[in-house]
CSV table of C-alpha atoms in Angstrom, one decimal:
chain,number,residue,atom,x,y,z
A,14,MET,CA,63.1,-27.9,-8.7
A,15,SER,CA,60.3,-28.0,-11.4
A,16,SER,CA,56.4,-28.8,-11.0
A,17,SER,CA,54.1,-29.8,-13.6
A,18,VAL,CA,50.7,-28.7,-14.2
A,19,THR,CA,48.2,-31.4,-15.4
A,20,SER,CA,47.2,-30.2,-18.9
A,21,ARG,CA,43.3,-29.8,-20.0
A,22,PRO,CA,41.9,-30.4,-23.3
A,23,THR,CA,41.2,-26.7,-24.8
A,24,ALA,CA,38.2,-28.1,-26.9
A,25,LEU,CA,34.8,-26.3,-25.8
A,26,TYR,CA,32.7,-29.7,-26.8
A,27,GLY,CA,33.8,-32.7,-25.1
A,28,GLY,CA,35.8,-30.9,-22.7
A,29,GLN,CA,36.5,-31.9,-18.7
A,30,ALA,CA,33.8,-31.4,-16.5
A,31,GLY,CA,36.0,-29.9,-13.9
A,32,ARG,CA,34.6,-26.6,-14.0
A,33,ARG,CA,31.4,-24.5,-15.7
A,34,VAL,CA,32.3,-23.2,-19.6
A,35,THR,CA,32.4,-19.1,-19.3
A,36,VAL,CA,32.2,-16.5,-21.6
A,37,ARG,CA,36.1,-16.6,-21.7
A,38,ASP,CA,35.8,-20.3,-22.9
A,39,ILE,CA,33.5,-19.4,-25.4
A,40,ALA,CA,35.8,-16.0,-26.8
A,41,ALA,CA,38.9,-18.6,-27.3
A,42,ALA,CA,36.7,-21.0,-29.3
A,43,LYS,CA,36.5,-18.3,-31.6
A,44,GLU,CA,40.0,-17.6,-31.6
A,45,ARG,CA,40.7,-21.2,-32.3
A,46,GLY,CA,38.1,-21.1,-35.0
A,47,GLU,CA,36.5,-24.0,-33.1
A,48,ARG,CA,33.1,-25.2,-34.0
A,49,TRP,CA,30.8,-26.0,-31.1
A,50,PRO,CA,27.5,-27.2,-30.4
A,51,MET,CA,24.2,-25.7,-28.3
A,52,VAL,CA,21.0,-27.5,-27.3
A,53,THR,CA,18.0,-26.7,-25.5
A,54,ALA,CA,17.1,-28.3,-22.3
A,55,TYR,CA,14.1,-28.0,-19.9
A,56,ASP,CA,14.6,-30.4,-17.2
A,57,ALA,CA,17.2,-32.1,-15.1
A,58,MET,CA,17.4,-35.4,-16.7
A,59,THR,CA,18.1,-34.7,-20.4
A,60,ALA,CA,20.4,-31.9,-18.9
A,61,ARG,CA,22.5,-34.4,-17.5
A,62,ILE,CA,22.7,-36.3,-20.6
A,63,PHE,CA,23.7,-33.7,-23.0
A,64,ASP,CA,26.1,-32.2,-20.1
A,65,GLU,CA,27.8,-35.9,-19.9
A,66,ALA,CA,28.0,-35.7,-23.7
A,67,GLY,CA,30.2,-32.5,-23.6
A,68,ILE,CA,27.3,-29.9,-24.8
A,69,PRO,CA,29.3,-26.6,-23.7
A,70,VAL,CA,26.2,-24.8,-23.5
A,71,LEU,CA,22.7,-25.4,-22.7
A,72,LEU,CA,19.6,-23.0,-23.5
A,73,VAL,CA,16.6,-22.8,-21.4
A,74,GLY,CA,14.6,-21.4,-24.3
A,75,ASP,CA,11.5,-19.8,-24.7
A,76,SER,CA,10.5,-22.6,-27.3
A,77,ALA,CA,9.4,-24.5,-23.8
A,78,ALA,CA,6.1,-22.6,-24.6
A,79,MET,CA,5.5,-24.9,-27.2
A,80,VAL,CA,7.5,-28.0,-26.3
A,81,VAL,CA,6.7,-28.3,-23.0
A,82,TYR,CA,3.5,-25.9,-22.3
A,83,GLY,CA,1.9,-26.8,-25.5
A,84,TYR,CA,0.9,-23.4,-27.0
A,85,ASP,CA,1.5,-22.9,-30.6
A,86,SER,CA,3.5,-19.8,-30.3
A,87,THR,CA,7.0,-18.5,-27.7
A,88,LEU,CA,4.8,-15.7,-26.6
A,89,PRO,CA,2.8,-17.1,-23.9
A,90,VAL,CA,5.7,-18.6,-21.6
A,91,SER,CA,6.2,-16.3,-18.5
A,92,VAL,CA,9.4,-15.8,-16.2
A,93,ASP,CA,7.7,-18.1,-13.8
A,94,ASP,CA,7.0,-20.8,-16.3
A,95,LEU,CA,10.8,-20.7,-17.3
A,96,MET,CA,12.4,-20.0,-13.8
A,97,PRO,CA,11.8,-24.0,-12.5
A,98,LEU,CA,13.3,-25.2,-15.9
A,99,THR,CA,16.2,-22.9,-15.5
A,100,ALA,CA,16.7,-24.1,-12.0
A,101,ALA,CA,16.2,-27.8,-13.0
A,102,VAL,CA,18.9,-27.7,-16.0
A,103,VAL,CA,21.3,-26.3,-13.6
A,104,ARG,CA,21.3,-28.7,-11.1
A,105,GLY,CA,20.9,-31.5,-13.7
A,106,SER,CA,24.3,-30.2,-15.4
A,107,SER,CA,28.0,-29.6,-14.1
A,108,ARG,CA,29.9,-28.4,-16.9
A,109,ALA,CA,27.8,-26.8,-19.4
A,110,MET,CA,27.1,-22.8,-19.0
A,111,VAL,CA,23.4,-22.6,-18.8
A,112,VAL,CA,21.7,-19.8,-20.7
A,113,ALA,CA,18.1,-18.5,-19.8
A,114,ASP,CA,15.7,-17.1,-22.4
A,115,LEU,CA,13.9,-13.6,-21.3
A,116,PRO,CA,10.6,-14.4,-22.3
A,117,PHE,CA,8.3,-11.7,-24.2
A,118,GLY,CA,7.2,-9.2,-22.3
A,119,SER,CA,9.9,-9.2,-19.4
A,120,TYR,CA,12.6,-7.0,-20.7
A,121,GLN,CA,11.1,-4.8,-23.8
A,122,ALA,CA,9.8,-2.2,-21.8
A,123,SER,CA,13.1,-0.6,-20.2
A,124,PRO,CA,16.6,-1.5,-18.8
A,125,GLN,CA,15.3,-1.6,-15.4
A,126,GLN,CA,12.7,-4.4,-16.1
A,127,ALA,CA,15.3,-6.2,-18.5
A,128,LEU,CA,17.9,-5.9,-15.3
A,129,GLU,CA,15.1,-6.9,-12.6
A,130,THR,CA,14.3,-10.1,-15.0
A,131,ALA,CA,17.8,-11.1,-15.5
A,132,VAL,CA,18.5,-10.9,-11.8
A,133,ARG,CA,15.7,-13.0,-11.3
A,134,PHE,CA,17.0,-15.7,-13.4
A,135,MET,CA,20.8,-15.6,-12.0
A,136,LYS,CA,19.8,-15.4,-8.1
A,137,GLU,CA,16.7,-17.7,-8.1
A,138,ALA,CA,17.0,-20.2,-10.8
A,139,GLY,CA,21.1,-19.9,-11.1
A,140,ALA,CA,21.7,-19.3,-14.8
A,141,HIS,CA,25.1,-18.5,-16.1
A,142,ALA,CA,23.8,-15.8,-18.8
A,143,VAL,CA,20.9,-14.7,-20.3
A,144,LYS,CA,19.4,-14.2,-24.1
A,145,LEU,CA,17.1,-11.4,-25.4
A,146,GLU,CA,15.8,-10.6,-28.9
A,147,GLY,CA,16.3,-7.7,-30.8
A,148,GLY,CA,19.1,-5.2,-32.0
A,149,ARG,CA,19.7,-1.8,-31.8
A,150,ARG,CA,16.1,-1.4,-30.3
A,151,VAL,CA,17.6,-3.2,-26.7
A,152,LEU,CA,21.0,-2.0,-26.9
A,153,PRO,CA,20.1,-0.1,-23.9
A,154,GLN,CA,19.2,-3.3,-22.1
A,155,VAL,CA,21.9,-5.2,-23.6
A,156,GLU,CA,24.4,-2.4,-21.9
A,157,ALA,CA,22.4,-2.3,-18.5
A,158,LEU,CA,22.8,-6.2,-18.1
A,159,VAL,CA,26.5,-6.6,-19.3
A,160,SER,CA,27.3,-3.5,-16.7
A,161,ALA,CA,25.5,-5.0,-14.1
A,162,GLY,CA,27.7,-8.3,-14.7
A,163,ILE,CA,25.2,-10.5,-16.6
A,164,PRO,CA,26.4,-12.2,-19.6
A,165,VAL,CA,23.9,-11.5,-22.4
A,166,MET,CA,23.8,-13.8,-25.8
A,167,ALA,CA,22.0,-11.6,-28.4
A,168,HIS,CA,19.8,-13.1,-31.1
A,169,LEU,CA,19.1,-11.3,-34.6
A,170,GLY,CA,17.0,-12.6,-37.7
A,171,LEU,CA,13.8,-14.3,-37.3
A,172,THR,CA,13.1,-13.4,-33.5
A,173,PRO,CA,10.2,-15.9,-32.6
A,174,GLN,CA,8.8,-12.8,-30.0
A,175,SER,CA,8.4,-10.8,-32.9
A,176,VAL,CA,6.5,-13.2,-35.2
A,177,ASN,CA,3.5,-11.1,-35.4
A,178,VAL,CA,5.2,-8.2,-37.0
A,179,PHE,CA,6.8,-10.5,-39.4
A,180,GLY,CA,3.9,-11.9,-40.5
A,181,GLY,CA,4.9,-15.6,-39.7
A,182,TYR,CA,7.8,-17.7,-39.8
A,183,ARG,CA,9.8,-16.4,-42.3
A,184,VAL,CA,13.5,-16.0,-43.7
A,185,GLN,CA,15.1,-12.7,-42.4
A,186,GLY,CA,18.1,-10.3,-43.8
A,187,ARG,CA,17.3,-10.5,-47.4
A,188,GLY,CA,18.3,-7.5,-49.6
A,189,GLN,CA,18.8,-4.3,-48.0
A,190,SER,CA,17.5,-6.0,-44.4
A,191,GLY,CA,20.7,-7.6,-44.3
A,192,ASP,CA,22.6,-4.8,-44.2
A,193,GLU,CA,20.4,-3.6,-41.3
A,194,LEU,CA,21.1,-7.2,-39.4
A,195,MET,CA,24.9,-6.6,-40.1
A,196,ALA,CA,24.4,-3.1,-38.3
A,197,ASP,CA,22.7,-4.8,-35.5
A,198,ALA,CA,25.3,-7.3,-35.0
A,199,LYS,CA,28.2,-5.2,-34.9
A,200,ASP,CA,26.1,-2.5,-32.7
A,201,LEU,CA,25.1,-5.7,-30.1
A,202,GLU,CA,28.9,-6.3,-30.3
A,203,ALA,CA,29.5,-3.2,-28.8
A,204,ALA,CA,27.1,-3.0,-26.4
A,205,GLY,CA,28.9,-5.9,-25.1
A,206,ALA,CA,27.0,-9.2,-26.1
A,207,PHE,CA,29.1,-12.6,-25.8
A,208,SER,CA,27.3,-14.2,-28.6
A,209,VAL,CA,24.6,-13.6,-31.0
A,210,VAL,CA,22.0,-16.2,-32.4
A,211,LEU,CA,21.4,-15.9,-35.9
A,212,GLU,CA,18.1,-17.4,-36.8
A,213,CYS,CA,16.9,-18.1,-40.3
A,214,VAL,CA,19.1,-15.9,-42.2
A,215,PRO,CA,20.6,-16.4,-45.5
A,216,ALA,CA,23.6,-18.6,-45.6
A,217,GLU,CA,26.0,-15.4,-47.3
A,218,LEU,CA,24.7,-13.1,-44.8
A,219,ALA,CA,25.5,-15.3,-41.9
A,220,GLU,CA,29.2,-15.8,-43.1
A,221,ARG,CA,29.7,-12.4,-43.5
A,222,VAL,CA,28.5,-11.5,-40.3
A,223,THR,CA,30.2,-14.2,-38.7
A,224,THR,CA,33.7,-12.8,-40.0
A,225,SER,CA,32.6,-9.4,-39.2
A,226,LEU,CA,32.4,-10.2,-35.5
A,227,SER,CA,34.7,-11.1,-33.0
A,228,ILE,CA,32.1,-12.6,-30.6
A,229,PRO,CA,30.6,-16.1,-31.8
A,230,THR,CA,27.8,-16.4,-33.9
A,231,ILE,CA,25.3,-19.2,-33.3
A,232,GLY,CA,23.1,-20.6,-36.0
A,233,ILE,CA,20.0,-22.1,-36.6
A,234,GLY,CA,18.8,-22.1,-40.1
A,235,ALA,CA,21.9,-19.8,-40.7
A,236,GLY,CA,24.2,-22.2,-43.0
A,237,PRO,CA,27.1,-24.1,-42.3
A,238,SER,CA,29.6,-20.8,-41.6
A,239,THR,CA,28.5,-19.8,-38.1
A,240,ASP,CA,30.8,-20.6,-35.5
A,241,ALA,CA,28.3,-22.8,-33.4
A,242,GLN,CA,25.1,-24.3,-34.1
A,243,VAL,CA,22.0,-24.8,-32.0
A,244,LEU,CA,18.8,-27.2,-32.6
A,245,VAL,CA,15.6,-27.7,-29.9
A,246,TRP,CA,16.3,-31.2,-28.5
A,247,GLN,CA,13.0,-32.5,-29.5
A,248,ASP,CA,13.5,-31.3,-33.0
A,249,LEU,CA,16.7,-33.3,-33.2
A,250,MET,CA,15.4,-36.4,-31.5
A,251,GLY,CA,12.4,-36.5,-33.8
A,252,LEU,CA,9.7,-35.8,-31.2
A,253,THR,CA,8.4,-32.8,-33.7
A,254,GLU,CA,5.8,-33.8,-36.4
A,255,ARG,CA,6.6,-31.2,-38.5
A,256,PRO,CA,10.1,-29.7,-38.1
A,257,ALA,CA,11.5,-26.8,-39.9
A,258,LYS,CA,13.6,-27.1,-43.1
A,259,PHE,CA,16.8,-26.2,-41.1
A,260,VAL,CA,16.4,-29.2,-38.6
A,261,LYS,CA,18.2,-32.8,-39.1
A,262,LYS,CA,16.4,-35.4,-37.5
A,263,TYR,CA,19.2,-37.6,-35.2
A,264,PHE,CA,16.9,-39.9,-33.8
A,265,ASN,CA,13.4,-41.1,-34.3
A,266,LEU,CA,12.4,-40.9,-30.3
A,267,ALA,CA,8.5,-40.7,-31.3
A,268,GLN,CA,8.7,-44.0,-32.8
A,269,GLU,CA,10.8,-45.6,-30.2
A,270,MET,CA,8.3,-44.3,-27.6
A,271,ASP,CA,5.5,-45.4,-29.1
A,272,GLN,CA,6.5,-49.0,-29.5
A,273,ALA,CA,7.9,-49.2,-25.6
A,274,VAL,CA,4.5,-47.5,-24.2
A,275,ARG,CA,2.7,-49.9,-26.6
A,276,ALA,CA,4.9,-53.0,-25.2
A,277,PHE,CA,3.9,-51.5,-21.7
A,278,ALA,CA,0.3,-51.7,-22.5
A,279,ASP,CA,0.2,-54.8,-23.9
A,280,GLU,CA,2.3,-56.6,-21.3
A,281,VAL,CA,-0.1,-54.5,-18.7
A,282,THR,CA,-3.5,-55.6,-20.2
A,283,ALA,CA,-2.7,-59.4,-20.9
A,284,GLY,CA,-1.3,-60.0,-17.3
A,285,ALA,CA,2.2,-60.4,-18.4
A,286,PHE,CA,3.7,-57.3,-16.1
A,287,PRO,CA,4.7,-57.1,-13.4
A,288,THR,CA,6.7,-60.4,-13.6
A,289,PRO,CA,8.3,-61.6,-10.2
A,290,GLU,CA,11.5,-59.9,-11.4
A,291,HIS,CA,9.7,-56.3,-11.0
A,292,THR,CA,8.0,-57.9,-7.5
A,293,TYR,CA,8.7,-57.0,-4.0
A,294,HIS,CA,8.6,-60.1,-1.6
């Protein structure tokens, strides 16, 4: 007597929505040599759209400081600012792994501070993993979180929370600093990080890091050789006025929204809206 098991697609991108994507799925994709996309999300409605499109990982980024709250950097956003956004993305999705950014000042002081912040995101907002910036200086924080059962996504290269140290948004990892970034990446892997974002680093360095690590690399301005790519959704949809060089605009949503709201306004001022079709009787 034999039994059959319904086969499920192994592809990380576009797979079935029977369960959440896990760190084991992420690791398996690396072993298969499979590339995959990650995008940011900050609310339930866009999270649902991206989730249904098959995006396997949604990042509630501290970029919300700029694209949601209107600041000119990521530094001002707080844990309390990001907590409800993370909870909304979790509620709006059913398959994607939801990763919460730990904002500036919420983890740098000590491993204990990092643990307390990450636990809040996991317990109160329902995040499935957290992301933090930095190399060897945050290894104790990474080790503490992983030991507590919290998956950690690392972030190297241009780490926006350190923009004042860098003197602006500049490419990182050229020359000798590339060797330092490689060492940081290996140390983060050894500390238990399940993946690492590489932001604004030379493509050749990103390729070397990617081939040297057993965990996936996620590129943003790091060339085509990383295991995954991430963009802020407002950038890829064309809502950002002056996007960075690494951004490809896949749609002009700003133009579409402008046309739609102007059409609405014109019909209202002309008395053409609402029509009987949109009126209760």
